[in-house]
CSV table of C-alpha atoms in Angstrom, one decimal:
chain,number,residue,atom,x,y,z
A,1,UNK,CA,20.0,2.7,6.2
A,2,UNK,CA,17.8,-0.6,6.1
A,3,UNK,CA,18.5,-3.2,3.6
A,4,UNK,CA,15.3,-5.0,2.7
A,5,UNK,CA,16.2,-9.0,1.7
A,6,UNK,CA,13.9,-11.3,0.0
A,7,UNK,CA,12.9,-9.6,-3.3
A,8,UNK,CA,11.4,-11.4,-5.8
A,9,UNK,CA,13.2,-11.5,-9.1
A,10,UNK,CA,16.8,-10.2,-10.0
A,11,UNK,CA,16.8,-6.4,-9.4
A,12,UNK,CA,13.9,-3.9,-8.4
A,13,UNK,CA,13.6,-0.2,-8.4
A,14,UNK,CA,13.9,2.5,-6.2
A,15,UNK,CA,14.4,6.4,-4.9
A,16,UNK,CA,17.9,6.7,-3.0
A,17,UNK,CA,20.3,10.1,-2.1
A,18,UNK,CA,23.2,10.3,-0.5
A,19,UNK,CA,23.7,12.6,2.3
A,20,UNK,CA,22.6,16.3,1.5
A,21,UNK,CA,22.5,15.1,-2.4
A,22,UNK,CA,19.2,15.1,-4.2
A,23,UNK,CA,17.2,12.2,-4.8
A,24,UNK,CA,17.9,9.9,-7.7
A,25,UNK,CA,16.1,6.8,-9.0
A,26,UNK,CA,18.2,3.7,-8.9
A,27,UNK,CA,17.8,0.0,-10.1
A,28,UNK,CA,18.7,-2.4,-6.9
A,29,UNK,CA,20.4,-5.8,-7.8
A,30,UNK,CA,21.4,-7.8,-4.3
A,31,UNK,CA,23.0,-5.5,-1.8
A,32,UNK,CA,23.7,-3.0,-4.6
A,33,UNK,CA,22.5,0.3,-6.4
A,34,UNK,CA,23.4,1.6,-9.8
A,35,UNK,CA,22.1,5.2,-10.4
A,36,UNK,CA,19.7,6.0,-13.2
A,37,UNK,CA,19.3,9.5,-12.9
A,38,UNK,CA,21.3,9.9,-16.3
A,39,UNK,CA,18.5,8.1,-17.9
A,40,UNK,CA,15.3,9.5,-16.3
A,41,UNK,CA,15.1,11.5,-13.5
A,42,UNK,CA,12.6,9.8,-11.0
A,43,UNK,CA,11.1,6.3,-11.0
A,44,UNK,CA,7.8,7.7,-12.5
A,45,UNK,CA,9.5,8.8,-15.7
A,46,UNK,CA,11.2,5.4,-15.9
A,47,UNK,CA,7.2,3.6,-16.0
A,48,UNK,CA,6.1,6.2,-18.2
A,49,UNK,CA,8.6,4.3,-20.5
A,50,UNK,CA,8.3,0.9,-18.8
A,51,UNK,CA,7.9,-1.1,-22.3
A,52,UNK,CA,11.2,0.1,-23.5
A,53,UNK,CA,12.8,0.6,-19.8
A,54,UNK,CA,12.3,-2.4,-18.4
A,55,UNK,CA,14.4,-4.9,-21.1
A,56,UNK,CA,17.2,-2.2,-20.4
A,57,UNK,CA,17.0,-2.6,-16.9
A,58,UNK,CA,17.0,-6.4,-17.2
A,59,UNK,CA,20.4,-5.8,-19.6
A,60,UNK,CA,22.0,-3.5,-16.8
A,61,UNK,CA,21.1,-5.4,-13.9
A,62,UNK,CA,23.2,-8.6,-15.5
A,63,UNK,CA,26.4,-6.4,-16.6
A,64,UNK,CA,29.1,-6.0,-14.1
A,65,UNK,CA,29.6,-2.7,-15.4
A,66,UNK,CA,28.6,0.7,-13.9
A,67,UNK,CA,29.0,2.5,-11.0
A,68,UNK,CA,27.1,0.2,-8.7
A,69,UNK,CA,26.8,1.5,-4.9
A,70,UNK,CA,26.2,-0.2,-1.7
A,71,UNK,CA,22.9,0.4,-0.7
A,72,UNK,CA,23.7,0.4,2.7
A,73,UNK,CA,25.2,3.7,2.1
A,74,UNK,CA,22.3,5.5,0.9
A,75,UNK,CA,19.0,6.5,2.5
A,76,UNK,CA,15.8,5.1,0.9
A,77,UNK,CA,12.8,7.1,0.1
A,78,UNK,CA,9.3,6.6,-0.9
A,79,UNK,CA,10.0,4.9,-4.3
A,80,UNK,CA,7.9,6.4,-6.4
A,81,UNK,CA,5.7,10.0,-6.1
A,82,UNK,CA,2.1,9.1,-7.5
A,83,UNK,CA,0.1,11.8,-8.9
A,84,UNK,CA,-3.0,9.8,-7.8
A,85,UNK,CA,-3.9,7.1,-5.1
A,86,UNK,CA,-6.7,5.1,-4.9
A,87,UNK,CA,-7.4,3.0,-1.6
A,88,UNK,CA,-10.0,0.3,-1.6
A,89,UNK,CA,-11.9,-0.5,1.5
A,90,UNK,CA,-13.2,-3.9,3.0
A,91,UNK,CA,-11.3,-6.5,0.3
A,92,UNK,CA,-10.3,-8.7,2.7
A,93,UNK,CA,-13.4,-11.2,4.0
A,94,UNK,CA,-11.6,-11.6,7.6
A,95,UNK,CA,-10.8,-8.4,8.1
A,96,UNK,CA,-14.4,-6.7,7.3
A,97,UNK,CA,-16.2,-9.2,9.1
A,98,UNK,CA,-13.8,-8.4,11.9
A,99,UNK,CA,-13.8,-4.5,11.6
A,100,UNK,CA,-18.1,-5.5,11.8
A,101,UNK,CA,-18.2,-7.0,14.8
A,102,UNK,CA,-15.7,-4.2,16.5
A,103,UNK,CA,-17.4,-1.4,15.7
A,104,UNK,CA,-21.1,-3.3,16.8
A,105,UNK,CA,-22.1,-1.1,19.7
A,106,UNK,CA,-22.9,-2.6,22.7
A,107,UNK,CA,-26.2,-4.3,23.3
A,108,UNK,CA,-26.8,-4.4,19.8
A,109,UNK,CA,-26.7,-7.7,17.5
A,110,UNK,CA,-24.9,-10.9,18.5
A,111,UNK,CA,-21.7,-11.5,17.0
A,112,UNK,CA,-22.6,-14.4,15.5
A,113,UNK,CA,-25.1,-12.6,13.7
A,114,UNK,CA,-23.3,-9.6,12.4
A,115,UNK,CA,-20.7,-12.5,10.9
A,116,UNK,CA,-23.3,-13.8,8.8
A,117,UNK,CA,-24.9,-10.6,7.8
A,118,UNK,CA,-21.5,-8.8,6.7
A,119,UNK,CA,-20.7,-12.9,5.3
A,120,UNK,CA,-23.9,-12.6,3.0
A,121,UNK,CA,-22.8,-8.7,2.4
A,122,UNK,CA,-19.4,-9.6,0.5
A,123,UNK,CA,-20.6,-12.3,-1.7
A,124,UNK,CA,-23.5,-9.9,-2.8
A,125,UNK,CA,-21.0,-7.3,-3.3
A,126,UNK,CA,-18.6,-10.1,-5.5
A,127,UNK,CA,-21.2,-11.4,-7.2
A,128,UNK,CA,-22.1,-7.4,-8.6
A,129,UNK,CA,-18.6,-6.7,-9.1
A,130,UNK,CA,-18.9,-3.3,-6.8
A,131,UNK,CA,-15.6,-2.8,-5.1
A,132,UNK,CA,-15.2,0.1,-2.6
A,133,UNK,CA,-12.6,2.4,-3.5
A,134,UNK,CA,-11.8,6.0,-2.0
A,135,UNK,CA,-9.1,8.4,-3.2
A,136,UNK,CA,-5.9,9.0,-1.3
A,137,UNK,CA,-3.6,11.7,-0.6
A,138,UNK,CA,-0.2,11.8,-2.3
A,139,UNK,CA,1.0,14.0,0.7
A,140,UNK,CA,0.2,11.2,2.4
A,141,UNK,CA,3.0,9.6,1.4
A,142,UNK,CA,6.4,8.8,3.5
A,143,UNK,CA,9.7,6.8,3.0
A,144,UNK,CA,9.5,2.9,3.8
A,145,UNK,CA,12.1,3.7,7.2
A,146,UNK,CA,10.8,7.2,8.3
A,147,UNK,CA,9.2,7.9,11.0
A,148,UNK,CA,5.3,7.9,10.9
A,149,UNK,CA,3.9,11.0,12.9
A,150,UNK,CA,0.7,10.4,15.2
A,151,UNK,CA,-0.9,14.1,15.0
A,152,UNK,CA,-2.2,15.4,18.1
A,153,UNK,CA,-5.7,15.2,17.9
A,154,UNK,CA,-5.4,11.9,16.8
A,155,UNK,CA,-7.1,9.1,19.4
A,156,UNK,CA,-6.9,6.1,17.7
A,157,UNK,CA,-4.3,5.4,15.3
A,158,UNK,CA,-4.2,1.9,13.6
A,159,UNK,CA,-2.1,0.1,10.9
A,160,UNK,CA,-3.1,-1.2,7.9
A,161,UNK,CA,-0.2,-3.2,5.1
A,162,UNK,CA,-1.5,-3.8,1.9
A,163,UNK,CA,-0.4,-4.7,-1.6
A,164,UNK,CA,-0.1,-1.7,-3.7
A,165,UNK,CA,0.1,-2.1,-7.8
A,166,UNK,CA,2.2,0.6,-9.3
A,167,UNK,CA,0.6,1.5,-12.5
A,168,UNK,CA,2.8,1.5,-15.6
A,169,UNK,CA,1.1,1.8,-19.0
A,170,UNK,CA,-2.3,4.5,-18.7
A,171,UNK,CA,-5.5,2.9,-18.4
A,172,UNK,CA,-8.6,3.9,-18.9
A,173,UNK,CA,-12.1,1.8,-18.8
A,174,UNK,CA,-9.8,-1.5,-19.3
A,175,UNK,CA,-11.1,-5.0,-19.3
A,176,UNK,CA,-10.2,-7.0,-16.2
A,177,UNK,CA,-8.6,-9.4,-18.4
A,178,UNK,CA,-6.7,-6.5,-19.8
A,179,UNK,CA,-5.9,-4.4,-16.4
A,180,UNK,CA,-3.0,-6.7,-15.4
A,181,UNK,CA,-1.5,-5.5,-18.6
A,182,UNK,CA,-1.6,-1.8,-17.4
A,183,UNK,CA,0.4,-2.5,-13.6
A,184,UNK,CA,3.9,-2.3,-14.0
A,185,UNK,CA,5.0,-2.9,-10.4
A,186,UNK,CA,4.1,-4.0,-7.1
A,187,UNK,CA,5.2,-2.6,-3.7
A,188,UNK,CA,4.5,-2.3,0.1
A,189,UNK,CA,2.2,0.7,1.6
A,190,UNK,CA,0.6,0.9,5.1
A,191,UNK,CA,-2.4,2.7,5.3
A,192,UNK,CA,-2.2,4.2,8.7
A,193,UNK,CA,-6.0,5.2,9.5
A,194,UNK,CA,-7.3,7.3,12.4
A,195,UNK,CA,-10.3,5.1,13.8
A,196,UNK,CA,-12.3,7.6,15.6
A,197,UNK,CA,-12.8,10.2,12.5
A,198,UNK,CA,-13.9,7.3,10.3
A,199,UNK,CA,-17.3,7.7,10.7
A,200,UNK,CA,-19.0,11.2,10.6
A,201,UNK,CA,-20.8,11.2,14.2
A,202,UNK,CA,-22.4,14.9,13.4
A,203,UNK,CA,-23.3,13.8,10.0
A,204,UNK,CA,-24.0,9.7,10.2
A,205,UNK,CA,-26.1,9.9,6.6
A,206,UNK,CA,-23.1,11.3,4.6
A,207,UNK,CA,-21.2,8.3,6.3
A,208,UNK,CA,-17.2,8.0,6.0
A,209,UNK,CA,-14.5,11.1,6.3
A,210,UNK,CA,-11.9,9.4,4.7
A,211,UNK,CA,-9.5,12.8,4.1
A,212,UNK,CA,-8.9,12.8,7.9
A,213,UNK,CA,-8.8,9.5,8.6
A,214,UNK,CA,-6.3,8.3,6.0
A,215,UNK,CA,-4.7,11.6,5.1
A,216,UNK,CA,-2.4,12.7,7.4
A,217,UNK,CA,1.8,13.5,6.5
A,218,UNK,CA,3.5,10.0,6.5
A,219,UNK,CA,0.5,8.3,6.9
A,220,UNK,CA,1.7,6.6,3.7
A,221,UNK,CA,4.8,4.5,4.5
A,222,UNK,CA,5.6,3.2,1.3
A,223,UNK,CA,8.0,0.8,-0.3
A,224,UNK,CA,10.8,0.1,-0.3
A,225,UNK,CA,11.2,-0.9,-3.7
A,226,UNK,CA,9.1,-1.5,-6.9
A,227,UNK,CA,9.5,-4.9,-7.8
A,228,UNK,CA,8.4,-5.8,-11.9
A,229,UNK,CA,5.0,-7.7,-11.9
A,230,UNK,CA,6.9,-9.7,-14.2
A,231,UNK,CA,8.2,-11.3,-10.8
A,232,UNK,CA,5.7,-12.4,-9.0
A,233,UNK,CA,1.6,-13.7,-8.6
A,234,UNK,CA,-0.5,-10.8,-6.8
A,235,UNK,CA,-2.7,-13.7,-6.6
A,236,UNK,CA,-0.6,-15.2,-3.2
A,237,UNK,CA,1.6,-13.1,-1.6
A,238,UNK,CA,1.9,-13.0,2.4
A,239,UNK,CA,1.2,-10.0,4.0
A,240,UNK,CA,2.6,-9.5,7.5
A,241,UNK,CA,3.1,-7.0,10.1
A,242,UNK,CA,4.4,-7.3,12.7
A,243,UNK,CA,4.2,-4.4,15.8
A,244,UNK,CA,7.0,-4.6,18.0
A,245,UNK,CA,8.0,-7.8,16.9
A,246,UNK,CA,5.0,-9.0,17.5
A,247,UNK,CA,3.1,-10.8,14.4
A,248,UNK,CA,-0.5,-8.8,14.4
A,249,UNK,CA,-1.1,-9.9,10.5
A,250,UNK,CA,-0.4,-12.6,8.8
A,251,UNK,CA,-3.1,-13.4,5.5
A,252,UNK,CA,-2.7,-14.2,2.2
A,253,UNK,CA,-3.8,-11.9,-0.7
A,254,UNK,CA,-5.8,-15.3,-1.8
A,255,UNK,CA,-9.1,-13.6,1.1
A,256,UNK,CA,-9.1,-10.9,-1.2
A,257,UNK,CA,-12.6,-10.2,-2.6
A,258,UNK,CA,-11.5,-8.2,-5.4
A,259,UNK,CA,-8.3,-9.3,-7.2
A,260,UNK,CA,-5.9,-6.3,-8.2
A,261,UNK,CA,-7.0,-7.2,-12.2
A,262,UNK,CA,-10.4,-6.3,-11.2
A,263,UNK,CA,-9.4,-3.4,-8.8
A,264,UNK,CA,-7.6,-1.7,-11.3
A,265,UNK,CA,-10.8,-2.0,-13.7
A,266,UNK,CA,-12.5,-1.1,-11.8
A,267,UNK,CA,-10.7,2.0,-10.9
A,268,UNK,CA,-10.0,2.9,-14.9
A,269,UNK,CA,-14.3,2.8,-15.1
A,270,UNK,CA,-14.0,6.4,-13.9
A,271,UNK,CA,-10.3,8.1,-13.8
A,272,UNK,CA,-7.3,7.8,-16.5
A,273,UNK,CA,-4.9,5.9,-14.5
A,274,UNK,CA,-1.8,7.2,-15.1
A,275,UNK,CA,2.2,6.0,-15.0
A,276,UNK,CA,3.0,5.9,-11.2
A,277,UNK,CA,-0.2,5.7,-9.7
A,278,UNK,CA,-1.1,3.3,-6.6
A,279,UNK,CA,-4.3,1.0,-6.4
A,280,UNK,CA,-3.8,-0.1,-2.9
A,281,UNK,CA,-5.6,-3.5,-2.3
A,282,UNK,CA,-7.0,-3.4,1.0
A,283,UNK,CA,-5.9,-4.6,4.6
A,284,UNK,CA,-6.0,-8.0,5.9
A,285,UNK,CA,-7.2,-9.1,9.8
A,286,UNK,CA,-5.1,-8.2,12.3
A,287,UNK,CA,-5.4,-4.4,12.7
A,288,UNK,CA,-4.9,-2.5,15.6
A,289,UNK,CA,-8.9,-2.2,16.4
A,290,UNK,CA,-9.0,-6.1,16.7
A,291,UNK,CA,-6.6,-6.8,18.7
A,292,UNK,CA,-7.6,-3.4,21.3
A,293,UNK,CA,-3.9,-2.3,20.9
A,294,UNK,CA,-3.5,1.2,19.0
A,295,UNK,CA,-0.5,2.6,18.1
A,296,UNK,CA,1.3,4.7,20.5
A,297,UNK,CA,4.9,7.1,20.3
A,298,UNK,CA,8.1,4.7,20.3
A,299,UNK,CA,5.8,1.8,18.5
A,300,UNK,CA,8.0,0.1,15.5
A,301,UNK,CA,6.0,-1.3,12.6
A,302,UNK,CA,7.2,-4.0,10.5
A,303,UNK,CA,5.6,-4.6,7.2
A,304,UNK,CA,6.8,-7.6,4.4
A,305,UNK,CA,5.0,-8.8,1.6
A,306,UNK,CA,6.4,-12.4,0.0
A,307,UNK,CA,8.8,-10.7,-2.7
A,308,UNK,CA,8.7,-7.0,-2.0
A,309,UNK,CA,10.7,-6.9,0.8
A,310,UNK,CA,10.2,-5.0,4.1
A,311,UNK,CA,9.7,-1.8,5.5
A,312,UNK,CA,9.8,-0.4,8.8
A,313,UNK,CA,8.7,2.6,10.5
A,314,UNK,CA,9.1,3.8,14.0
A,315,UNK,CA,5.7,5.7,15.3
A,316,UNK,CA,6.2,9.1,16.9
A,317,UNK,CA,3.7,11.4,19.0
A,318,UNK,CA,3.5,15.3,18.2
A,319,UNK,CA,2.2,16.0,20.8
């Protein structure tokens, strides 16, 4: 087991077990676990009761008592099972302007030109208050240090960190100056995408095929921990991965288009969120398309957010 320094506040949230043992939600204070399972038995049933859980976790997380665990000891899963995730598309101005120019074919417009196009593109799209969001795969999901499996028909697979808000209290058609209200938690996920099935070639006027590209198992690494958003400004947060120790992203949320108050508006326009569920906030530059360097089998991923720690998952090949 991983431990994951540098979390913002004085304890977080997460899924742990213990060898063959079942999973149990557990509130992390430092190096150190103390088991919740006698209170609620995942992490999703404590933020269906976040209101009243969350002064008691403050309460257990100063007492010396309990039977606190090392977390070194444990393995750490996905920390929470969403019943619903949403995943929003070209929120960062960097990176869409840079996806843009990528997938320009060749001989077609300068790139100087497709900058300013897309560049014009975003502030129309700010200005109308028209996020892009698609819906995501709760399969999809996998633990913050497991593996992340490239399936065999899979050409071009790319990373993707983002900030993910962890919805606490339901929300439905909520005021942006209300949403923030309504996200209980914030926590790491990397939407691994397979380039080459983005786009429907056979069918170019339906446009995206987002259930292969994004849906795979594990494509999902998420966590490790849920950290309050008591703790910390969505607003400014570093996002960085890093690909064999090399740094590939490094962005602030501050180039996001759409702030995760509006997002999650957004979002609660149309669906109920509900307790658990993830509005993931978009990828910064840097992915795997930019830099011509895909993922391949033995690749180790490196994702940290300022606050919610770090995960880290080694890429495997089924084929």
């Amino acid at each position: 087991m991983e431990t994951s320094p540098s979390l913002a506040g004085p304890f977080a949230l997460g899924t742990f077990s213990s060898g063959a043992g079942p999973a149990f939600p557990g509130l992390v204070a430092g190096d150190r676990v103390l088991d919740l399972s006698a209170h609620a038995p995942t992490t999703r049933a404590l933020l269906e009761r976040w209101d009243d859980v969350l002064p008691l976790l403050r309460e257990a997380a100063a007492a010396p008592a309990g039977e606190w665990r090392p977390v070194a000891e444990l393995r750490v899963h996905a920390p929470v099972e969403p019943r619903q995730i949403f995943q929003s598309g070209a929120n960062y101005r960097t990176h869409v302007i840079e996806l843009a120019v990528a997938h320009e074919p060749a001989g077609g417009r300068p790139a100087e030109q497709v900058r300013a196009e897309v560049a014009a593109m975003m502030d129309r799209r700010a200005a109308e208050d028209q996020p892009y969001v698609f819906i995501g795969l709760p399969s999809s999901v996998t633990g913050p240090y497991d593996d992340v499996v490239i399936p065999s028909w899979c050409a071009k697979p790319d990373w993707e960190l983002e900030l993910a808000a962890v919805i606490g209290r339901p929300a439905y058609r909520v005021d942006p100056d209300e949403a923030l209200e309504h996200v209980a938690a914030y926590t790491i996920a990397n939407d691994v995408t397979a380039r080459e099935v983005v786009f429907r070639r056979d069918m170019p006027e339906i446009g995206t095929d987002w259930l292969r590209a994004k849906n795979a198992p594990t494509f999902t690494p998420l966590g490790p921990y849920l950290v309050p958003a008591a703790f910390l400004d969505p607003g400014d947060l570093r996002v960085t991965l890093k690909l064999n120790g090399e740094v590939m992203q490094d962005e602030s949320t501050k180039d996001m288009i759409f702030g995760v108050a509006r997002l999650v508006s957004y979002v609660s326009q149309t669906v109920a969120l509900l307790p658990g569920d993830l509005v993931l906030t978009g990828s910064p530059a840097g992915n795997g398309l930019h830099h011509g360097r895909l993922l391949r089998d033995g690749d180790v991923m490196e994702g940290t957010i300022t606050g919610l720690g770090t995960q880290r998952n080694r890429c495997r090949d089924e084929r």
